[in-house]
Coordinates of C-alpha atoms (C1' of nucleotides) in Angstrom, one line a residue:
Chain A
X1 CA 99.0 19.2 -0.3
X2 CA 97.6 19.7 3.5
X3 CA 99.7 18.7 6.1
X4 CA 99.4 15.8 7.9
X5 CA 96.6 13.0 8.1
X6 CA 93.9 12.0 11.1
X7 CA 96.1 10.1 13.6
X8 CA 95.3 6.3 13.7
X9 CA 94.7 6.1 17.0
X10 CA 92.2 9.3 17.0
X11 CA 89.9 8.0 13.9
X12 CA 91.0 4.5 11.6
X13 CA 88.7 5.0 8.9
X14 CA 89.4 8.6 8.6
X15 CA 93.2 8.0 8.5
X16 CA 92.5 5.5 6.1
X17 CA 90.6 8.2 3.4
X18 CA 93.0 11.0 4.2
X19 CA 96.0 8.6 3.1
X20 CA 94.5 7.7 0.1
X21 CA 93.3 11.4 -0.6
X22 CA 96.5 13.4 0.6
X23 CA 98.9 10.6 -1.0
X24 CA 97.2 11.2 -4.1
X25 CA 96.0 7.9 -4.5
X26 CA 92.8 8.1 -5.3
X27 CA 89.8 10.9 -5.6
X28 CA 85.7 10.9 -5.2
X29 CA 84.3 11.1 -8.4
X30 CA 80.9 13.1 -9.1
X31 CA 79.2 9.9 -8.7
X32 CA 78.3 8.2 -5.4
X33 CA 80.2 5.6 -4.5
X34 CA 82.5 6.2 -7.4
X35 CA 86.3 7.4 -7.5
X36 CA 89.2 7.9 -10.2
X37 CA 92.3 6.6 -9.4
X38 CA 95.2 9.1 -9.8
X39 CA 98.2 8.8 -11.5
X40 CA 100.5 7.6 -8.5
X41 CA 97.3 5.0 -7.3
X42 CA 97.0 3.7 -11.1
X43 CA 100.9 3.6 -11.4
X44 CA 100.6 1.3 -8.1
X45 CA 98.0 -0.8 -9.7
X46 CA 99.8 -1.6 -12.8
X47 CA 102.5 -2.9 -11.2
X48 CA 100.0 -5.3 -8.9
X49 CA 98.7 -5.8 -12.2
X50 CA 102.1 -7.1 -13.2
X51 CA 103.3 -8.9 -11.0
X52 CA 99.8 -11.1 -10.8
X53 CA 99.8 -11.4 -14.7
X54 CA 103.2 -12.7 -14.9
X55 CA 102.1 -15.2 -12.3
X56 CA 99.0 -15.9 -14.6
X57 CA 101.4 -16.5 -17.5
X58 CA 103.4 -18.8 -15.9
X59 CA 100.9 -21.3 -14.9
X60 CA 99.6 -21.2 -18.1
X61 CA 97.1 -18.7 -18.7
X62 CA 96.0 -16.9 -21.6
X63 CA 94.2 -13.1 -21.1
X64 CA 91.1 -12.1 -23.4
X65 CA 88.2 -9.7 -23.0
X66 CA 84.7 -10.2 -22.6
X67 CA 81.9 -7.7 -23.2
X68 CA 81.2 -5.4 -20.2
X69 CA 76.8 -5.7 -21.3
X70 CA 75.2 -9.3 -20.2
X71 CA 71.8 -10.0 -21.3
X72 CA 69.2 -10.0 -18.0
X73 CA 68.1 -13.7 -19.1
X74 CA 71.7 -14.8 -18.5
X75 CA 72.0 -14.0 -15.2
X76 CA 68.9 -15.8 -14.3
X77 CA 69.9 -19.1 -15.6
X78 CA 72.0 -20.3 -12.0
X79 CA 69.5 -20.1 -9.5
X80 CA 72.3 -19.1 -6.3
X81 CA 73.6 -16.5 -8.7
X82 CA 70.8 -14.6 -9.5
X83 CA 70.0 -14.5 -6.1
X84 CA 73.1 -13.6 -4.4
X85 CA 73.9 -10.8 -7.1
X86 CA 70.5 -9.2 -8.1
X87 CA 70.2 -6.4 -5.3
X88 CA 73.7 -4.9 -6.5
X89 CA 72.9 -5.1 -10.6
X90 CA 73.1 -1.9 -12.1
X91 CA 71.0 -2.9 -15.1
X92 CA 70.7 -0.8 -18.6
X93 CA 66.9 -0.7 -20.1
X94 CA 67.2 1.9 -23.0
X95 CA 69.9 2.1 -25.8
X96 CA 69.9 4.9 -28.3
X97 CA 66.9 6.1 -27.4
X98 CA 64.5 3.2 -27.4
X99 CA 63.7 0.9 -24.7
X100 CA 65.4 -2.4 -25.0
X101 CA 63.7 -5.7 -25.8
X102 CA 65.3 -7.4 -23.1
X103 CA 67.4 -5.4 -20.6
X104 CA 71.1 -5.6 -20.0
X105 CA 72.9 -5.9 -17.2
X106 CA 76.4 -4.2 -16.8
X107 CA 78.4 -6.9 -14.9
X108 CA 78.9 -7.6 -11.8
X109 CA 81.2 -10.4 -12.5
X110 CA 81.7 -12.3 -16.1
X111 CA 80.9 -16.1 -15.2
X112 CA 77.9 -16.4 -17.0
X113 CA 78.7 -14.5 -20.2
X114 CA 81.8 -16.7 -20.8
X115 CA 80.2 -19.5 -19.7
X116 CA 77.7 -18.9 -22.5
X117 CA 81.4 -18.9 -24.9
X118 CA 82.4 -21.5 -23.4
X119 CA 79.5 -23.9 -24.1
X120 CA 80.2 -22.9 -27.7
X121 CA 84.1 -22.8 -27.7
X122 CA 84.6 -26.7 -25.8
X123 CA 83.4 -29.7 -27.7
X124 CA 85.9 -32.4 -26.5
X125 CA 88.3 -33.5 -23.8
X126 CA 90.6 -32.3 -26.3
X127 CA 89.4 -28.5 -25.8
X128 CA 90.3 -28.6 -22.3
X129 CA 91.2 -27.0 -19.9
X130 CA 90.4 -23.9 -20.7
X131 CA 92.8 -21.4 -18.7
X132 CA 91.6 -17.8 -19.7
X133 CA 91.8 -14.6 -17.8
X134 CA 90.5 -11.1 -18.2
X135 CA 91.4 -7.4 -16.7
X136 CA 87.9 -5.5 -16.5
X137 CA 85.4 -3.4 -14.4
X138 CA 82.8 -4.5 -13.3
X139 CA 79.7 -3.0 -11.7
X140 CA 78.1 -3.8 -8.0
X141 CA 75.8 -1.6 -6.5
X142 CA 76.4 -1.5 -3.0
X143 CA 74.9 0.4 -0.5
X144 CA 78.1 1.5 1.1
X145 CA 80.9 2.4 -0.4
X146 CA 85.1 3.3 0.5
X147 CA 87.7 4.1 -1.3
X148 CA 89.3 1.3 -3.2
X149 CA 87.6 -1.5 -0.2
X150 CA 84.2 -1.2 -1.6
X151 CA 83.5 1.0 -4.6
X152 CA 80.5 0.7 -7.1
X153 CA 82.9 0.3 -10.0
X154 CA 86.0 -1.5 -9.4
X155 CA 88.9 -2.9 -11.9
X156 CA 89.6 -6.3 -11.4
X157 CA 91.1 -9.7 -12.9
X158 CA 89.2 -12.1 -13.2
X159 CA 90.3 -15.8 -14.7
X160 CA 87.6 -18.6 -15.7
X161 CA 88.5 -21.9 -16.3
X162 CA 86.9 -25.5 -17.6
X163 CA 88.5 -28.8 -17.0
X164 CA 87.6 -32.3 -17.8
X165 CA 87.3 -33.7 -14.2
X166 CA 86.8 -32.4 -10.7
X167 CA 90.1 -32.7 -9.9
X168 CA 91.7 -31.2 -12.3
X169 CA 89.2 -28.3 -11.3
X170 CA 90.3 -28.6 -7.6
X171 CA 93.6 -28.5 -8.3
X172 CA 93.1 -25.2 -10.3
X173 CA 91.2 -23.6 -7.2
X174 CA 94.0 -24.3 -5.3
X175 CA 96.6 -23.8 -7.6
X176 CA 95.1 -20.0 -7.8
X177 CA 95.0 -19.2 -4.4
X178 CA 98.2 -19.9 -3.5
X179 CA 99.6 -17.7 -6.6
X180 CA 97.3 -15.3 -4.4
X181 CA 99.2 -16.3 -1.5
X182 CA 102.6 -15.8 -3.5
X183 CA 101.5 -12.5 -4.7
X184 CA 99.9 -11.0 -1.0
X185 CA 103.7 -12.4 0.6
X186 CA 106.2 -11.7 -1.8
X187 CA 105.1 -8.6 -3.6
X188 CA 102.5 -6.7 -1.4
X189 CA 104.5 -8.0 2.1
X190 CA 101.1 -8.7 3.4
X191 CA 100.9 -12.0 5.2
X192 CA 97.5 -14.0 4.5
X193 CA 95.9 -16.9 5.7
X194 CA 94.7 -19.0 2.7
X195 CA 91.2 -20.5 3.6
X196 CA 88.2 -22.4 2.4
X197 CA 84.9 -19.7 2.7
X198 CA 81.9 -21.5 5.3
X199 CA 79.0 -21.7 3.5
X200 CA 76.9 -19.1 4.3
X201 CA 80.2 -16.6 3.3
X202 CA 80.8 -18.4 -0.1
X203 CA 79.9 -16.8 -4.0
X204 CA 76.9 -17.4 -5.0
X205 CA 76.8 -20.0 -7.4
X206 CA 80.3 -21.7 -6.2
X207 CA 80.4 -25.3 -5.4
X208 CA 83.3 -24.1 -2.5
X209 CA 84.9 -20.6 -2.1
X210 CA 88.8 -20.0 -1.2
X211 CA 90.0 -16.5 0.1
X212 CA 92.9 -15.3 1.4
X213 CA 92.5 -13.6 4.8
X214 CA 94.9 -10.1 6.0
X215 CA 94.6 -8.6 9.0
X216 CA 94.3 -4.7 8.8
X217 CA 95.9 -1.9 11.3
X218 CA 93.0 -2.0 13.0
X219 CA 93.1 -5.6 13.3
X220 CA 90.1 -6.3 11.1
X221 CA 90.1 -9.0 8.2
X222 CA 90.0 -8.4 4.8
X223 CA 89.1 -10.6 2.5
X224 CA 91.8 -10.1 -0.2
X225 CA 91.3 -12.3 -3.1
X226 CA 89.1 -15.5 -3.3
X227 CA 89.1 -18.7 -5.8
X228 CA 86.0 -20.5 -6.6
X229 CA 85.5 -24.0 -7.9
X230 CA 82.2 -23.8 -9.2
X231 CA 81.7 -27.6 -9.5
X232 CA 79.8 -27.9 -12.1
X233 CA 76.8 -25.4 -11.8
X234 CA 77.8 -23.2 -14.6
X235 CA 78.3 -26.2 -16.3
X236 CA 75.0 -27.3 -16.4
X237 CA 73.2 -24.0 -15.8
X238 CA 75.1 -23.2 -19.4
X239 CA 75.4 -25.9 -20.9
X240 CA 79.1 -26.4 -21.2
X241 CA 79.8 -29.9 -22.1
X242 CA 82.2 -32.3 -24.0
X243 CA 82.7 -35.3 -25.2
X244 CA 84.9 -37.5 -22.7
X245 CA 87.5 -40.0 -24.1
X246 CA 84.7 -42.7 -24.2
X247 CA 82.5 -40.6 -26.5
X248 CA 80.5 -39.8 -23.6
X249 CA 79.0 -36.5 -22.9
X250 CA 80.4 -34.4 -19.6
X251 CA 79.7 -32.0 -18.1
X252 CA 82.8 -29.5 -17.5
X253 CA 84.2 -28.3 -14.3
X254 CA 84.6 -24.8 -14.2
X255 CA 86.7 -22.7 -11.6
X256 CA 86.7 -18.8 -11.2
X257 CA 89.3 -16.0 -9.4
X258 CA 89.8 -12.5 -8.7
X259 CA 91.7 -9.8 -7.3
X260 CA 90.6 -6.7 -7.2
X261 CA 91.5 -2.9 -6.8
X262 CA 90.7 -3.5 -3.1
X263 CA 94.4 -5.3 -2.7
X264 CA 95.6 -1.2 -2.9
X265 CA 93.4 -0.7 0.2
X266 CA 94.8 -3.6 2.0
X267 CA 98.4 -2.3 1.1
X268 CA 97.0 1.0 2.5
X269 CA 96.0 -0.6 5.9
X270 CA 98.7 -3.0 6.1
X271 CA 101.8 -1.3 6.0
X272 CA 100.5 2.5 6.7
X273 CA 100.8 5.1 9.6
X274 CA 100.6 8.3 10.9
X275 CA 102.9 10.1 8.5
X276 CA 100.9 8.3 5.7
X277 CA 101.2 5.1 2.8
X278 CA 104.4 2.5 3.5
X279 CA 104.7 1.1 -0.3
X280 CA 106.3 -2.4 -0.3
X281 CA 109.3 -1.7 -2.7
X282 CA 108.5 -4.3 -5.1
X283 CA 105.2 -2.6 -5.9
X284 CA 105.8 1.0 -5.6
X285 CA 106.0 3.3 -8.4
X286 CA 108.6 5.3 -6.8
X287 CA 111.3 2.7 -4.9
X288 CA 113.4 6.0 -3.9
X289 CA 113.6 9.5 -4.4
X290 CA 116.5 11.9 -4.0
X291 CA 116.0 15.5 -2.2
X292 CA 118.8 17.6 -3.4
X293 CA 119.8 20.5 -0.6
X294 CA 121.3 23.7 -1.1
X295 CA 121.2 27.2 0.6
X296 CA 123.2 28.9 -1.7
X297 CA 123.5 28.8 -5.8
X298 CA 126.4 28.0 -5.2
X299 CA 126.1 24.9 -3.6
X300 CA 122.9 24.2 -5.8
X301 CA 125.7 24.3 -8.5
X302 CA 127.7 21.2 -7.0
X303 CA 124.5 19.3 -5.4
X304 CA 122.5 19.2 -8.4
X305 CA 124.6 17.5 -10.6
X306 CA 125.6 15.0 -7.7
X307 CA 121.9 14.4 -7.2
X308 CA 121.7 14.2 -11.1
X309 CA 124.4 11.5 -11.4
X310 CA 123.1 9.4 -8.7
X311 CA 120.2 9.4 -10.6
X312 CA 121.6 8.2 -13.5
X313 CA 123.3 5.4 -11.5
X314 CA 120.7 4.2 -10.0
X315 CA 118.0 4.1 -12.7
X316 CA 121.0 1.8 -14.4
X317 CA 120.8 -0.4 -11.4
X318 CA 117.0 -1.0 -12.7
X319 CA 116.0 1.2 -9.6
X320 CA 112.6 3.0 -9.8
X321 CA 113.9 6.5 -8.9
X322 CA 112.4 9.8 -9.0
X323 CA 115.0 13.2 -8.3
X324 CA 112.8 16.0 -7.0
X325 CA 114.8 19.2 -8.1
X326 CA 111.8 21.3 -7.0
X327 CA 113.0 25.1 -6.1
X328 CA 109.9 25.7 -4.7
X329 CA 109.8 23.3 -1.7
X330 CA 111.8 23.2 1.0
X331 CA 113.7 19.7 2.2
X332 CA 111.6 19.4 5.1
X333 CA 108.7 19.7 3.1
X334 CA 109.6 17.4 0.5
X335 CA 110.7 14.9 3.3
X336 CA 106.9 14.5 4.4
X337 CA 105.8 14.7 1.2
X338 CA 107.3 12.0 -0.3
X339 CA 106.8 9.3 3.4
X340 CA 103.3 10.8 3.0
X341 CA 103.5 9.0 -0.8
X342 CA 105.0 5.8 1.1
X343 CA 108.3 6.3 -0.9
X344 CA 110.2 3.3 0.7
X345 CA 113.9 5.4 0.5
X346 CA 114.6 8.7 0.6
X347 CA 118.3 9.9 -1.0
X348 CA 119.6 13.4 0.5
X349 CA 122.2 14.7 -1.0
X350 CA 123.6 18.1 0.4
X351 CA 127.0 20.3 0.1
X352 CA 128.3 17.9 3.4
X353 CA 127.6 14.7 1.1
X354 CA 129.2 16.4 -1.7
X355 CA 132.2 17.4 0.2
X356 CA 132.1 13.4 1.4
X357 CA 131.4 12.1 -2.1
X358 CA 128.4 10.1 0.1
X359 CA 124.5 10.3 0.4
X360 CA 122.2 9.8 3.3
X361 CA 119.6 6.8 2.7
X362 CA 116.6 7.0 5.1
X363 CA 114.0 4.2 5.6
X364 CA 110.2 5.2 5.4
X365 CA 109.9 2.1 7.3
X366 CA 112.6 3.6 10.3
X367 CA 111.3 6.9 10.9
X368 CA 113.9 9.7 11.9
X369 CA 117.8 9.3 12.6
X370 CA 117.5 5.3 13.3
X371 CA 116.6 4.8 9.5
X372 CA 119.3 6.6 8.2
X373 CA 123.1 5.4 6.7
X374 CA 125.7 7.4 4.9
X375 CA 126.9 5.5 1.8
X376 CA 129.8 6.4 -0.6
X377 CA 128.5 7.1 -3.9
X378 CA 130.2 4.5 -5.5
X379 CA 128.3 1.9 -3.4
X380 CA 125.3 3.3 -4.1
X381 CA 123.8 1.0 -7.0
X382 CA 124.7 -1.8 -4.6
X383 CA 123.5 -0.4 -1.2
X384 CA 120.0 0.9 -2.6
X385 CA 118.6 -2.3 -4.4
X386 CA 119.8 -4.2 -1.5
X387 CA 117.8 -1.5 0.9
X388 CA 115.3 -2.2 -1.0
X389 CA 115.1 -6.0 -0.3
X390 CA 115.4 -5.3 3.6
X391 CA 112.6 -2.6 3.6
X392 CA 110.5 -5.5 1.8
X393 CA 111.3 -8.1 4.1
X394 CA 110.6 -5.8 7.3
X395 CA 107.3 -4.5 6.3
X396 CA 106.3 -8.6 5.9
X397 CA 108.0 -9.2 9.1
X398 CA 106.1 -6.5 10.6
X399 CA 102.5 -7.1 9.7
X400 CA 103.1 -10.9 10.1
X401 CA 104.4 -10.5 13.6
X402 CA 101.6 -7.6 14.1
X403 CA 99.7 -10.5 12.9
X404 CA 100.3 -13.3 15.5
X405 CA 100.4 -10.4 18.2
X406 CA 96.6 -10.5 17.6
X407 CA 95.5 -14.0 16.8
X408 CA 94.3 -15.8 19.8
X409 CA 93.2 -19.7 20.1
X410 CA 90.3 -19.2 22.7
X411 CA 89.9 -22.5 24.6
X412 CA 86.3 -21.3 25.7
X413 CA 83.0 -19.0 24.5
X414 CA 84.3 -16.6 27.0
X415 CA 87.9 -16.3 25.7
X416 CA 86.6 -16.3 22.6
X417 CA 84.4 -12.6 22.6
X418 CA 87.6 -11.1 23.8
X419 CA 89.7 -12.5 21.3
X420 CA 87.4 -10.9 18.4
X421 CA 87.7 -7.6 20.9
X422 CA 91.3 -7.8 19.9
X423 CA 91.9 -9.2 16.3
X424 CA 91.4 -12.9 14.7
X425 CA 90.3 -16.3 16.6
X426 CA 91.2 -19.2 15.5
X427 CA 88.8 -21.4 17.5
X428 CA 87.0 -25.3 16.9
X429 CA 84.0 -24.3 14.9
X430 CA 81.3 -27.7 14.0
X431 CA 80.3 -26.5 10.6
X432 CA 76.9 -25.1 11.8
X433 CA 75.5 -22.0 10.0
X434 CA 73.3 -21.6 13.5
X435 CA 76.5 -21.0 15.8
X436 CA 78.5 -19.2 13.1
X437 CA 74.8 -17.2 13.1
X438 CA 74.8 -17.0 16.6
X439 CA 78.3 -15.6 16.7
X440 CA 78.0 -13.2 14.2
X441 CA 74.6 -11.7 16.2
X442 CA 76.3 -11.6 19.3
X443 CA 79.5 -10.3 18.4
X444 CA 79.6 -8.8 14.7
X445 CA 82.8 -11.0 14.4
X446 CA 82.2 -13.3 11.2
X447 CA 83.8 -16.9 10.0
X448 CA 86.7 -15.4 7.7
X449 CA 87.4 -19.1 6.5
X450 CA 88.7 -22.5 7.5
X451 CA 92.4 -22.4 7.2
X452 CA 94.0 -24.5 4.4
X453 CA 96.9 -25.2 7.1
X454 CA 95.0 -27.0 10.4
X455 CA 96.7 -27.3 14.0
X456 CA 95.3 -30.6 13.5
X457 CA 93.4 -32.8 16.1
X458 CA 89.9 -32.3 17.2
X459 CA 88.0 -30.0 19.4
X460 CA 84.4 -29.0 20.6
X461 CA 83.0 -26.2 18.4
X462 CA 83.8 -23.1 20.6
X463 CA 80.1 -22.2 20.5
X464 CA 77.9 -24.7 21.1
X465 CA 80.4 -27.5 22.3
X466 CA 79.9 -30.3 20.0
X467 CA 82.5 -32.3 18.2
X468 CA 84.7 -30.4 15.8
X469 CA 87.3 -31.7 13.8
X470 CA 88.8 -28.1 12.0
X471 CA 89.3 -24.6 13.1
X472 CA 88.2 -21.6 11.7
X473 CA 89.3 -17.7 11.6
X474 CA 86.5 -15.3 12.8
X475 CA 86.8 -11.7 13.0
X476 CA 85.4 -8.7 12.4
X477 CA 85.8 -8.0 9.0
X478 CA 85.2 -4.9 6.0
Chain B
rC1 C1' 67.0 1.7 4.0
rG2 C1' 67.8 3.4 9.5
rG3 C1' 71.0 6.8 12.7
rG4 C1' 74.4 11.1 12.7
rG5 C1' 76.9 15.2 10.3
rC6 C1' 77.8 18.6 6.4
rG7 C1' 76.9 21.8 1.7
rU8 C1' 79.8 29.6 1.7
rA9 C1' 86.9 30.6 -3.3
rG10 C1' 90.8 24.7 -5.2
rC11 C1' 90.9 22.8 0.3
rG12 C1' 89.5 23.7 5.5
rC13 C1' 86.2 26.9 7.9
rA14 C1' 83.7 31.6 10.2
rG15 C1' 79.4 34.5 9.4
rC16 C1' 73.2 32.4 10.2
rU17 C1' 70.9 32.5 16.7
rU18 C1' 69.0 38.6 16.4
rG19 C1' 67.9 39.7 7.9
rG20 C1' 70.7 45.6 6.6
rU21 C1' 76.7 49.1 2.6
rU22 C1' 81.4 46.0 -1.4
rA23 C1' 80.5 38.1 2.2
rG24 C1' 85.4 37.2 5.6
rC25 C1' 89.7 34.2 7.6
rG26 C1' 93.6 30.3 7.2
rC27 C1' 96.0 27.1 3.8
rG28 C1' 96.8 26.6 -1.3
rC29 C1' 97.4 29.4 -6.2
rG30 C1' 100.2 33.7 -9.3
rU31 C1' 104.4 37.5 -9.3
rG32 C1' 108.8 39.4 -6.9
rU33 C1' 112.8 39.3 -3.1
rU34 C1' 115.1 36.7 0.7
rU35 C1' 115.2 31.3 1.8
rU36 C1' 116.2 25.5 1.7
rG37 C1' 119.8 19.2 6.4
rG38 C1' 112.3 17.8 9.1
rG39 C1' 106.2 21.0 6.5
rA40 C1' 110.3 29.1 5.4
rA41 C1' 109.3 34.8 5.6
rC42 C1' 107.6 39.3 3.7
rA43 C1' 105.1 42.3 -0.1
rC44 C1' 101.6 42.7 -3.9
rG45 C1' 97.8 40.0 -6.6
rA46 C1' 94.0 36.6 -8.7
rG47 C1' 90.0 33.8 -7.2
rG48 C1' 82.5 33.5 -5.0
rU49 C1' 75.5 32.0 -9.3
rC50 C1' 76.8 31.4 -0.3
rG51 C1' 74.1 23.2 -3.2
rC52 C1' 69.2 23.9 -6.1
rG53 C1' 64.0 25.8 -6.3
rA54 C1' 60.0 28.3 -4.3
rG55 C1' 58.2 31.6 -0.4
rU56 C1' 58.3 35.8 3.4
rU57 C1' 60.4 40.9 3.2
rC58 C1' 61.8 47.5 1.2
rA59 C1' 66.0 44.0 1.8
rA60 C1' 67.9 36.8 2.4
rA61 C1' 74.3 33.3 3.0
rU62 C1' 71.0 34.5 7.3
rC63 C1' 63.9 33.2 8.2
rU64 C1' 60.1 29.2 6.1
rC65 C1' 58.9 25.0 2.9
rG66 C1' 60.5 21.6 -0.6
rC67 C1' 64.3 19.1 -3.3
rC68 C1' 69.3 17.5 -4.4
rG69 C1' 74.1 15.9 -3.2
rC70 C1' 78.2 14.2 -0.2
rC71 C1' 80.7 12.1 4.1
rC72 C1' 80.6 9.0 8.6
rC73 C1' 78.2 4.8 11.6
rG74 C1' 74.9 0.1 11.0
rA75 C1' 72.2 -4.0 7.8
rC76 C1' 74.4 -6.2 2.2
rC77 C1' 79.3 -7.2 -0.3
rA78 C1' 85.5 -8.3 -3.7

RNA sequence: CGGGGCGUAGCGCAGCUUGGUUAGCGCGCGUGUUUUGGGAACACGAGGUCGCGAGUUCAAAUCUCGCCGCCCCGACCA
């Protein structure tokens, strides 16, 4: 591995795909726009994978699979959909050799083909709801692609449900995001702002749209996870339907949600700096790693099997540990290896620990002699989990304050451009597609949503002046 | 698709302007010795279809034309 990355300050975007390169994250594959995910970056996604099926599980949720092909025709059938996803299809019109009677489309997103399933599957009130969710890739073919934010193929989750009324579907939308929120808070440390999408920002072919909003290092949103309820325009464009209670025949009302691969770029930009990732302990493969140290064998003879039994200890106490016995690297090198990986605690253990029957724990989120405490071995399977916690809790309290460091409420148009200069405004917006139009022209800073939680009251729209009666987040956004 | 940059060893680059023996350098890699508390040192060694294709020439990494690919910045998007 290299040394060192791009400084943030000197070049964000290419800090961001040197961290994700030299902490072995993530690689370019020989396709444009395509990358494979390495060991350590898949190791990180399986445990956001996890931690957000769990959640799934809990609220009732059942996985399945559906196929990665979609006929062409299905596509077509909801007018919004077709349109908002054709440009990015990448579409398949020969298979085995012969040209296909109808092509197929590899998808970009699976609402149509099970809605097709689920138009046979539901029959009556009794069917529902149907709470299934699925762990794919999916396809888009976008023009510009990064690492993990915007890649042509991308694993995701993505859950589908049908209910009998548009509540029930509401409260599912809902219900979703804020699992989202749960997840973004409590297992990435990445504070979000849960939101309803404007209109002109929401999927195409959703009756509303629900994201949850992070701000980046470089103070830009990202939209981290969004919830649909699709009303009933899947419904209808696919003919899901059931008999209600009075023998009546309904329509269903379908809701859709996903996270995506992206949430490992977000964790990237969230809690990383110059010296590389800053993994939130919950979700990193590696929670701590010990760096034996030793000049002579004769000390490698007494550290190593101190290093070894702390090990031991620790992987009892349900820690995620990894003990790097390398010969060939040096301390100091394995030091910035492993904050370069965004290991959230290091373990030393050299002849002076020995001699003290004590280790030094360093924080990757302290850098240098601040983050570091001596603690007795024997404490160790109780000090390191509960290092752990703290570590978690600082990165959150760190972006979140970052957070509110940069979020302005601009009182005027004025205020306002310098606010988006500087990170999120939460400013009176009407509801007009021409002023969030006119904002968007003028300063590239888009509506990121209409917060869940209002300051309450009412305003005038901070573009155009007339009444408003909710505020909305705009910023410039990947 | 528009703008910019780049393709020479695994990675980062020099060489190209002004064509000329066997294409260099740093890192990394292999072996050995000494090292190891913040990116160790020395010695020896392995590693190349100079992006691809045509052309000019006695001779092309170098000049000409064409093509391909990748990265960054914008419009589109999870």
């Amino acid at each position: 591995m290299a040394e060192g990355v791009t400084p943030q300050s000197e070049d964000y975007s290419r800090w961001y795909t040197d961290v994700v390169q030299k902490a072995e994250l993530a690689d370019y594959a020989p396709v444009k726009g395509c990358m494979v995910i390495r060991p350590y970056g898949y190791a990180l996604w399986e445990n956001i994978h996890d931690a957000l099926d769990s959640r799934f599980k809990a609220t009732g949720h059942e996985n399945a699979y559906f196929p990665l092909f979609i006929p062409m025709s299905f596509l077509q059938k909801e007018a919004e959909h077709v349109e908002g996803f054709s440009p990015e299809l990448a579409v398949v019109t020969i298979g085995g050799g012969e040209k296909l009677e109808e092509p197929l489309v590899v998808r970009p997103t699976s609402e149509t083909v099970i809605g097709h399933m689920y138009a046979q599957w539901i029959k009556s009130y009794r069917d529902l709801p149907v709470l299934i969710n699925q762990w794919a890739n999916v396809v888009r073919w976008e023009m510009r692609t990064r690492l993990f934010l915007r890649t042509t193929e991308f694993l995701w989750q993505e859950g589908h449900t049908a209910h009998e009324t548009a509540e029930e579907a509401q409260e599912e939308t809902i219900r979703m995001l804020r699992v989202y929120q749960d997840f973004a808070e409590n297992e990435a440390a990445i504070p979000v702002i849960p939101g309803r999408k404007s209109a002109s920002e929401k999927f195409a072919g959703a009756a509303t749209s629900y994201t949850i909003e992070a701000m980046m290092g470089d103070r830009r949103a990202l939209q981290s996870g969004t919830s649909h309820n699709l009303g009933q325009n899947f419904a209808k464009a696919f003919e899901i339907r059931y008999l209600d209670r009075n023998n009546e025949l309904q329509y269903c009302w379908t809701t859709s949600w996903g996270v995506s691969t992206r949430m490992v770029g977000a964790i990237v930009m969230v809690h990383g700096d110059d010296k590389g990732l800053a993994l939130p302990p919950r979700l990193a493969p590696i929670q701590a790693v010990i760096v034996p140290i030793s000049k002579t064998d004769e000390e490698r003879e007494q550290v190593l099997p101190a290093a070894e039994d702390i090990f031991k200890r620790l992987q009892a106490a349900g820690v995620r540990v990894k003990l790097d016995a390398r010969t060939e690297f040096t301390p100091g090198w394995k030091f910035n290896e492993w904050e370069m990986r965004g290991v959230p605690l290091r373990i030393e253990v050299g002849p002076r620990d020995v001699a003290n029957q004590s280790a030094v724990l360093a924080r990757r989120d302290i850098p240098g002699r601040e983050g570091k405490t001596f603690v007795p071995w024997a404490e160790l399977d109780i000090k390191v989990p509960e290092a752990l916690v703290t570590i978690q809790k600082a990165l959150f309290d760190r972006a979140l304050a970052f957070r509110e460091e940069h979020t302005h409420r601009p009182e005027n148009y004025e205020q306002f451009k310098e606010a988006v200069e500087d990170g999120f405004a939460l400013a009176w917006w009407c509801g007009d597609l021409a002023c969030e139009d006119a904002i968007k022209t003028d300063t590239k800073a888009t509506n990121r949503c209409i917060p869940l939680e209002q300051d309450g009251g009412t305003g005038k729209c901070v573009y155009c002046g007339k009444d408003a009666s909710e505020k909305a987040i705009f910023a410039r956004a990947y």
